[in-house]
Short mmCIF file of C-alpha atoms in Angstrom, two decimals:
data_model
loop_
_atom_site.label_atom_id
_atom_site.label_comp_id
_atom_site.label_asym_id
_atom_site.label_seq_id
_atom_site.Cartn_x
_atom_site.Cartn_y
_atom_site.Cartn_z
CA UNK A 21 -79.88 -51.13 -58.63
CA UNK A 22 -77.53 -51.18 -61.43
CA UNK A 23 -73.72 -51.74 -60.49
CA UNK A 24 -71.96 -49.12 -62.41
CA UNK A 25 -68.98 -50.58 -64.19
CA UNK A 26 -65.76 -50.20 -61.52
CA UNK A 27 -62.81 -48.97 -63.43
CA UNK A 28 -60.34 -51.22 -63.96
CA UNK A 29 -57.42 -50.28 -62.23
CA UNK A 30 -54.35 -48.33 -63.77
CA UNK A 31 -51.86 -50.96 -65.02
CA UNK A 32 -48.95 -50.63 -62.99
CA UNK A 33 -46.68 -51.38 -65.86
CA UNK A 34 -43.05 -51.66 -65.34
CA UNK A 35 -41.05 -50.36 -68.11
CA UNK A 36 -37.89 -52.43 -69.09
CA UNK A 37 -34.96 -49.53 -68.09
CA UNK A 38 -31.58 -50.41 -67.15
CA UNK A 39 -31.05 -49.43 -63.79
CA UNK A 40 -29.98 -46.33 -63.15
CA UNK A 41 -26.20 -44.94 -62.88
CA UNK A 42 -25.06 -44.12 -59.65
CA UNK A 43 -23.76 -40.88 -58.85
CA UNK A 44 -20.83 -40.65 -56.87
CA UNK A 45 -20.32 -37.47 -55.13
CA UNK A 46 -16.66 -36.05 -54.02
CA UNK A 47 -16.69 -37.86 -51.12
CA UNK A 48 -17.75 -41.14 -52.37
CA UNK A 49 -21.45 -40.78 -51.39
CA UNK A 50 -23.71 -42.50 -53.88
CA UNK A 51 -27.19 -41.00 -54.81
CA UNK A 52 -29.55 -42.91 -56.47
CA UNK A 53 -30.74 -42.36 -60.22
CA UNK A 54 -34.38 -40.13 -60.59
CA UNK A 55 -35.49 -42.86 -62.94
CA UNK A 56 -35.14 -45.44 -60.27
CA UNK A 57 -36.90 -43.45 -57.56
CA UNK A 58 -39.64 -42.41 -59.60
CA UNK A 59 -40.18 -46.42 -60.87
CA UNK A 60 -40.06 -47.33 -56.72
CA UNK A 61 -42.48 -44.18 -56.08
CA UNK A 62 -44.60 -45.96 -58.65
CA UNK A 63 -45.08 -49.20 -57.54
CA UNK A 64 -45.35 -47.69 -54.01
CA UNK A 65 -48.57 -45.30 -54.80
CA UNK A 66 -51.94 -46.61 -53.77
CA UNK A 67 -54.52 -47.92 -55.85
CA UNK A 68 -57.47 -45.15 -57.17
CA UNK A 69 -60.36 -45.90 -55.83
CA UNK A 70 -63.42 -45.24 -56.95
CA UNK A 71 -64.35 -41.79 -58.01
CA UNK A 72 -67.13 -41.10 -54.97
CA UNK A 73 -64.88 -38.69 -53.46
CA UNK A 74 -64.07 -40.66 -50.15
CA UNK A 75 -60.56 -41.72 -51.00
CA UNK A 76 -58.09 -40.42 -48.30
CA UNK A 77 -55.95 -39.90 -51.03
CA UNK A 78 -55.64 -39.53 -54.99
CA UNK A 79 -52.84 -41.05 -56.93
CA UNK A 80 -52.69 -37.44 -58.63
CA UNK A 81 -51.93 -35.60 -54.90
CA UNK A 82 -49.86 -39.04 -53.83
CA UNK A 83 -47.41 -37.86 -56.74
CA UNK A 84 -47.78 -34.30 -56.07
CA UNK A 85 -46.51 -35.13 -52.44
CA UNK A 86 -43.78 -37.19 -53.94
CA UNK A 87 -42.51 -34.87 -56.68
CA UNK A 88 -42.12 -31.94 -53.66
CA UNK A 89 -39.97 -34.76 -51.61
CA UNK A 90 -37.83 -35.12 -54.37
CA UNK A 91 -37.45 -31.67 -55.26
CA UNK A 92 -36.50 -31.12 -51.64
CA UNK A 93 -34.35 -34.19 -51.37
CA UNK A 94 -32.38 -33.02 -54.53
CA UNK A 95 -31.96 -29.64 -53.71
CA UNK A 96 -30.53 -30.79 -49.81
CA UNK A 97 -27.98 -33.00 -51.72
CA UNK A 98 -27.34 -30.05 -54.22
CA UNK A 99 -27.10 -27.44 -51.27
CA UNK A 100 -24.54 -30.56 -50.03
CA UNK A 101 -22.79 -31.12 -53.07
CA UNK A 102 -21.92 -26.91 -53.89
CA UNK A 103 -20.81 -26.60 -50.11
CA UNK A 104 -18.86 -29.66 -51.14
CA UNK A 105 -17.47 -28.33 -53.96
CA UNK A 106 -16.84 -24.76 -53.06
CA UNK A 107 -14.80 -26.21 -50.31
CA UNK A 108 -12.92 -28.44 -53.57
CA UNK A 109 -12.89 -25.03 -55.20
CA UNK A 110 -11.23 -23.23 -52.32
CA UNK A 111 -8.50 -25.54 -51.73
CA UNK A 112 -8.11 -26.07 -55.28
CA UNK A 113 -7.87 -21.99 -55.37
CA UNK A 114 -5.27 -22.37 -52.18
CA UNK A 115 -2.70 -24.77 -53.87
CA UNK A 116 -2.29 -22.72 -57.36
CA UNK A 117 -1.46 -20.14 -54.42
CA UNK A 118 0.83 -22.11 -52.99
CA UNK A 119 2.70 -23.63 -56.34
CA UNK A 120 2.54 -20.24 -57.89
CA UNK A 121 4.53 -19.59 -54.44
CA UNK A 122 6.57 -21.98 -54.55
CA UNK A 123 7.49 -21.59 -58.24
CA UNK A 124 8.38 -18.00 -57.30
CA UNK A 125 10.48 -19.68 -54.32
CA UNK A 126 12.17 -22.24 -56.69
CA UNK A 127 12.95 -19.00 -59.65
CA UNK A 128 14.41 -16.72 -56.38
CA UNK A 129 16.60 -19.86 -55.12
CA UNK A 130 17.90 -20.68 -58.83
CA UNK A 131 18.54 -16.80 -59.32
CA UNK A 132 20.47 -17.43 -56.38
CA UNK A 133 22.16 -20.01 -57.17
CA UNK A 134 23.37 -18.41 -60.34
CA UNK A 135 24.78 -15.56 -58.54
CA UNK A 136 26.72 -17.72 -55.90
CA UNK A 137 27.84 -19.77 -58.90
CA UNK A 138 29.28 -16.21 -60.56
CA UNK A 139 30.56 -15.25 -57.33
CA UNK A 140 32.33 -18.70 -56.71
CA UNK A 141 33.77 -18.60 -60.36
CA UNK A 142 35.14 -15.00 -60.22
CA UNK A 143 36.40 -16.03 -55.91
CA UNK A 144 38.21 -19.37 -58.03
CA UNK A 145 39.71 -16.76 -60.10
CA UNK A 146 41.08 -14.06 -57.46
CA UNK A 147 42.32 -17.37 -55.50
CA UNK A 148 43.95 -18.64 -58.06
CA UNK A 149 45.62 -14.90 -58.79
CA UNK A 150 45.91 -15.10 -54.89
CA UNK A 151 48.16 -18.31 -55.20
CA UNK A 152 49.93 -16.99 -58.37
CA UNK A 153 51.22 -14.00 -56.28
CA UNK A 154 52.23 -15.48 -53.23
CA UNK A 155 54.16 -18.07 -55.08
CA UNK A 156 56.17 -15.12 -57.10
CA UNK A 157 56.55 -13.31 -53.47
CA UNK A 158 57.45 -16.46 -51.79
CA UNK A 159 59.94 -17.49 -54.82
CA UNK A 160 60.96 -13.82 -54.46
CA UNK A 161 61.54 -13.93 -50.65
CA UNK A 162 63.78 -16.92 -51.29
CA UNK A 163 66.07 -15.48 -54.13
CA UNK A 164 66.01 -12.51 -51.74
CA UNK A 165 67.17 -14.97 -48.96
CA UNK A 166 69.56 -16.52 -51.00
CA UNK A 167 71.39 -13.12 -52.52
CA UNK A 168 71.65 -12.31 -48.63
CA UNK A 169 73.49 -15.34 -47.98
CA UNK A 170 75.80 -15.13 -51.38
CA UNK A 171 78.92 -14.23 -49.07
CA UNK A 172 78.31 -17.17 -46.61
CA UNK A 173 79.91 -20.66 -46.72
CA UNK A 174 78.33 -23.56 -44.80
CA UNK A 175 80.97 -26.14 -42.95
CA UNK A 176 79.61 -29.90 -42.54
CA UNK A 177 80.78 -32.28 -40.23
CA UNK A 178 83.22 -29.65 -37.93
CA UNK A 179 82.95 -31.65 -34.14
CA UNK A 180 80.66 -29.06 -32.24
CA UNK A 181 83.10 -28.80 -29.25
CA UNK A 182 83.22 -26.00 -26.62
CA UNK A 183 86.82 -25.44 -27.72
CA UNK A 184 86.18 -25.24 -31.57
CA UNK A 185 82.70 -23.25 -31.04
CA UNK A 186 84.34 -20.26 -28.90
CA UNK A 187 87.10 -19.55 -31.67
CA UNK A 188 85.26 -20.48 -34.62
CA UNK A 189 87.19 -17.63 -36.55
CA UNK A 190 90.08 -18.92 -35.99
CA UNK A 191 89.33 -22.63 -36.50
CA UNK A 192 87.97 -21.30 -40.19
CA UNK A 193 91.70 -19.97 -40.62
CA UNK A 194 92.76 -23.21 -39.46
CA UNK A 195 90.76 -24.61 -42.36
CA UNK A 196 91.67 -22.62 -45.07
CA UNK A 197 95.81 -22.78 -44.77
CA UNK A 198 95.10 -26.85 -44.28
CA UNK A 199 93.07 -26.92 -47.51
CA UNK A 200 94.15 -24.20 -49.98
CA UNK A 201 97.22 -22.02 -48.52
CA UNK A 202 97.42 -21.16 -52.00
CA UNK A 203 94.82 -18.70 -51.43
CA UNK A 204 96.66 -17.10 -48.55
CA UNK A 205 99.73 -17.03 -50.24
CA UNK A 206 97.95 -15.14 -53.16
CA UNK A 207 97.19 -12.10 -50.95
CA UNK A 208 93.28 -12.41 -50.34
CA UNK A 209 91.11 -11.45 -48.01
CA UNK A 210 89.77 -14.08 -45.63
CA UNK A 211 88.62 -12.66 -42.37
CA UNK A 212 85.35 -13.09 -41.61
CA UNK A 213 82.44 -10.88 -40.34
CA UNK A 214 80.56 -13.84 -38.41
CA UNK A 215 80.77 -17.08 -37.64
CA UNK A 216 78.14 -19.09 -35.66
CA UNK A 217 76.81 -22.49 -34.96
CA UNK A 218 72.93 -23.28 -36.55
CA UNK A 219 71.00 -24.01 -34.89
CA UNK A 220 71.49 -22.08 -32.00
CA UNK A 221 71.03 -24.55 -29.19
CA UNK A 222 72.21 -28.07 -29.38
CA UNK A 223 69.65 -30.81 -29.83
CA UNK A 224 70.96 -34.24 -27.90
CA UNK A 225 68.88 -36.40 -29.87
CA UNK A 226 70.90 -35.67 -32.99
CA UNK A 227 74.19 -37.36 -33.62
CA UNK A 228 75.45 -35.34 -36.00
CA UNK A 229 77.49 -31.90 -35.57
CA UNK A 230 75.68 -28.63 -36.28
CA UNK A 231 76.26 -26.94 -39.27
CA UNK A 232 78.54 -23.58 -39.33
CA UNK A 233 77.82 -20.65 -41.08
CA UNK A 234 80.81 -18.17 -41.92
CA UNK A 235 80.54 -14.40 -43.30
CA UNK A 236 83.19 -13.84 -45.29
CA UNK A 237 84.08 -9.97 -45.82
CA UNK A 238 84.99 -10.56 -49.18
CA UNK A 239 83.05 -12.20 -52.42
CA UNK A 240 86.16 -13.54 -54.60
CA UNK A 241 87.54 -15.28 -51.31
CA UNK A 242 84.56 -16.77 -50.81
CA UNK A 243 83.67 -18.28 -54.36
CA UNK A 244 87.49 -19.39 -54.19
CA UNK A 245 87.22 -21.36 -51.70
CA UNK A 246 84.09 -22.91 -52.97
CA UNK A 247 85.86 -23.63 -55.85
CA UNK A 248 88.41 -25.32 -54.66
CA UNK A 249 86.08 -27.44 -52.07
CA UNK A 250 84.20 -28.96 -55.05
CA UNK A 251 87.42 -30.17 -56.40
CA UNK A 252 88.59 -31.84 -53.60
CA UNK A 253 87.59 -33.22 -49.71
CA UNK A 254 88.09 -30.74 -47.00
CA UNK A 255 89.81 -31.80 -43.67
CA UNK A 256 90.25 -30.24 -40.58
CA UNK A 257 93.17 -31.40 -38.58
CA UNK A 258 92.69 -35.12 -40.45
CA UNK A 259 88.88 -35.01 -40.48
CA UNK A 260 86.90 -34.80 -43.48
CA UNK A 261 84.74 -32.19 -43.47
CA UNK A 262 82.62 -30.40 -46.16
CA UNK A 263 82.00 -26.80 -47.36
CA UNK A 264 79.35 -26.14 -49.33
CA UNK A 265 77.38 -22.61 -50.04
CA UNK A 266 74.83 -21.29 -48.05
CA UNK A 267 71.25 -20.98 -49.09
CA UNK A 268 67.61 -20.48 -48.11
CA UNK A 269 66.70 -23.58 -45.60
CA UNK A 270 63.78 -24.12 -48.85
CA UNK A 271 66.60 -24.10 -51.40
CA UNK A 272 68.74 -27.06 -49.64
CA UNK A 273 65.89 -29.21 -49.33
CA UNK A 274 65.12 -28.66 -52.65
CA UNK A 275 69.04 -29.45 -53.45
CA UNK A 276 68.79 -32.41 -50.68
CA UNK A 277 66.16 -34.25 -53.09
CA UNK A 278 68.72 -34.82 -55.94
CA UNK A 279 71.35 -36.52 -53.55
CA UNK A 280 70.50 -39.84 -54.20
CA UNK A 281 70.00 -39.25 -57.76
CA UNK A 282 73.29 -37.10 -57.50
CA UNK A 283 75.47 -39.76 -56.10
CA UNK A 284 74.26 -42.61 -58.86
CA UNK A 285 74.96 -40.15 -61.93
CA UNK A 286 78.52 -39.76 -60.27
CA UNK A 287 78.86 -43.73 -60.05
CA UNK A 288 77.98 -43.81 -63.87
CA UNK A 289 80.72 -40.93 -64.81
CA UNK A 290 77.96 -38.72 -65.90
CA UNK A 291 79.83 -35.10 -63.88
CA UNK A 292 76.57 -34.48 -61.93
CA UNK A 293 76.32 -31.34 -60.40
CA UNK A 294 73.71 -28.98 -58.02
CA UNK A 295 73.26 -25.50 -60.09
CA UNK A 296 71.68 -22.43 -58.35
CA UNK A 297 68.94 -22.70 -56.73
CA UNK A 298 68.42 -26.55 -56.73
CA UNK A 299 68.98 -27.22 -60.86
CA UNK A 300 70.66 -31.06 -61.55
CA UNK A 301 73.02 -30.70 -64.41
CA UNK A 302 74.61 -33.65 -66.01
CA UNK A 303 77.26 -34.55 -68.69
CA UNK A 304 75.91 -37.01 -71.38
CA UNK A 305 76.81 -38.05 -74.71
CA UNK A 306 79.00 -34.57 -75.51
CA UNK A 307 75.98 -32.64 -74.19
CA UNK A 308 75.05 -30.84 -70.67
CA UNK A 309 72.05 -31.51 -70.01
CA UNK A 310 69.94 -29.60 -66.86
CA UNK A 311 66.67 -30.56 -64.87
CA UNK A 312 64.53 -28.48 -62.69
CA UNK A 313 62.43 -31.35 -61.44
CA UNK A 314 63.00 -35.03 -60.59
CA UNK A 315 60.34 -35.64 -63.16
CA UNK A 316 61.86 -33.99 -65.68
CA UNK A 317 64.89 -36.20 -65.23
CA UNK A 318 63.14 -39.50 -64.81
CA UNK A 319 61.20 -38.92 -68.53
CA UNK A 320 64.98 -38.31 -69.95
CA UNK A 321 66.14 -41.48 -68.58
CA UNK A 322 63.19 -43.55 -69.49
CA UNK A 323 64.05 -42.24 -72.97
CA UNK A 324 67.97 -43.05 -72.70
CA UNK A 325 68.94 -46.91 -72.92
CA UNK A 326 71.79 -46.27 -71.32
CA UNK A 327 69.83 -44.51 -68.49
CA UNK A 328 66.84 -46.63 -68.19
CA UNK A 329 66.12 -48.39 -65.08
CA UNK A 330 69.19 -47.50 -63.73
CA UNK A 331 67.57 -44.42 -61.85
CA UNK A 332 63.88 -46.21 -60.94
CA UNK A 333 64.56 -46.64 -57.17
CA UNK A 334 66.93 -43.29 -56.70
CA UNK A 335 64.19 -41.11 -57.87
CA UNK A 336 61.31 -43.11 -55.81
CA UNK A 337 63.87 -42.69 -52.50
CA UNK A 338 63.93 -38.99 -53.79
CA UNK A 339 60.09 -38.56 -53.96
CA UNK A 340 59.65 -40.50 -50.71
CA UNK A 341 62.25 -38.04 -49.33
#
């Protein structure tokens, strides 16, 4: 019996490739390359035996059976990876929704903002015509004020006494043929319409006497006795007094700012005197000069070498005040 020549066996040669990339999926899964699975499927298949037909199983149907596991395995992880993916796809799809939202949001607030920022500027503007006007009506209201007080004088320092406030009519008589009888004797008109304490009830924390305001019936009498008050000190019945005109509670504050300014000009012989409604005109070098503000005057002084420094601490008292 002759043994027929056994086949020799199917080198199982290894080819020299680099092993194969990994794959990494969305979610970080890692799939191994086909040229690495198909070297280990390979060296995994059994030997051929002999061709007499009793071999449980060829190489030939061993990688048949393999190449159907691997088309199966693949398409599993490609079924996988397009779930995978359309879910990427979907919330990819979702946020471009959402920014183009939100960049629609973001136009609509900036829109916005432009027309509060057009609404604010032309608001700025009526406020501004808003404060314009009620300055005029306020400085309007005060002139207005002061016109209605043009035929009042206001008497300073008169002893607020029971007996002096129920004949104050009188007591101005009183003051007017002890000051300037020259008025009397000239004929005018001196009666009054009204006389009256201000303020109306007495405060006992304050020291000083309250002012009196006297109505006269007649302008000329008035501004003459003015006149002559500014020339001279008042006295009634040996006290000094002083008369001064009435005006706009505003007004004198406005007027009460200059004092201490007002009484240093007079110490340096420059004629200072209070102008309607609260103006500072002084005398200097051959010149009157006039100031509406306390700044005003301070930059003319600072100018003046005769002037400067000499007001510093009189017009800080007056800002203070």
């Amino acid at each position: 019996m002759t043994n027929s020549t056994e086949p020799q066996k199917p080198q199982n040669t290894k080819k020299n490739k680099k092993k194969g990339a990994t794959l990494d999926t969305f979610y970080g899964a890692k799939i191994q390359n086909t040229e690495q699975t198909e070297d280990n499927i390979k060296e995994n298949a059994p030997k051929p035996s002999k061709g007499n037909g009793n071999s449980p199983q060829t190489y030939e149907e061993f990688e048949s059976e393999m190449t159907k596991k691997m088309e199966a395995f693949w398409e599993e992880k490609l079924e996988i990876m397009q779930k995978k993916f359309t879910h990427l796809q979907n919330q990819f799809d979702q946020t471009v929704k959402e920014n183009q939202a939100l960049k629609a949001r973001i136009r609509q607030l900036e829109d916005n903002d432009r027309v509060k920022e057009q609404e604010s500027i032309k608001q700025s503007q009526n406020t501004k015509k808003l404060e314009e006007n009620i300055k005029y009506l306020t400085d309007k209201v005060i002139d207005l004020e002061n016109r209605g007080r043009r035929d009042n004088l206001r008497i300073i320092g008169l002893p607020d006494k029971p007996e002096i406030n129920t004949k104050l009519d009188m007591v101005i008589q009183d003051i007017i043929k002890e000051n300037c009888p020259e008025i009397l004797e000239q004929g005018g008109n001196t009666a009054t319409d009204r006389a009256h304490r201000t303020p109306s009830t007495l405060n006992p924390q304050k020291t000083t006497p309250r002012n009196v305001i006297a109505k006269f019936q007649s302008y000329q009498t008035k501004e003459k006795i003015l006149q002559e008050a500014r020339k001279r000190q008042f006295r009634y019945k040996g006290m000094p007094i002083r008369v001064t005109q009435d005006l706009a509670s505003s007004t004198l504050n406005d007027r009460k700012a200059w004092n201490m300014i007002f009484r240093k000009a007079r110490e340096l012989g420059l004629q200072p005197r209070i102008s309607y409604p609260a103006k500072l005109t002084i005398y200097f070098q051959g010149k009157v000069w006039a100031f509406n503000k306390i700044e005003d005057f301070q930059l003319f002084a600072k100018k003046r070498p005769e002037l400067c420094g000499k007001f510093d601490a009189e017009t800080q008292r007056a800002r203070n005040a």
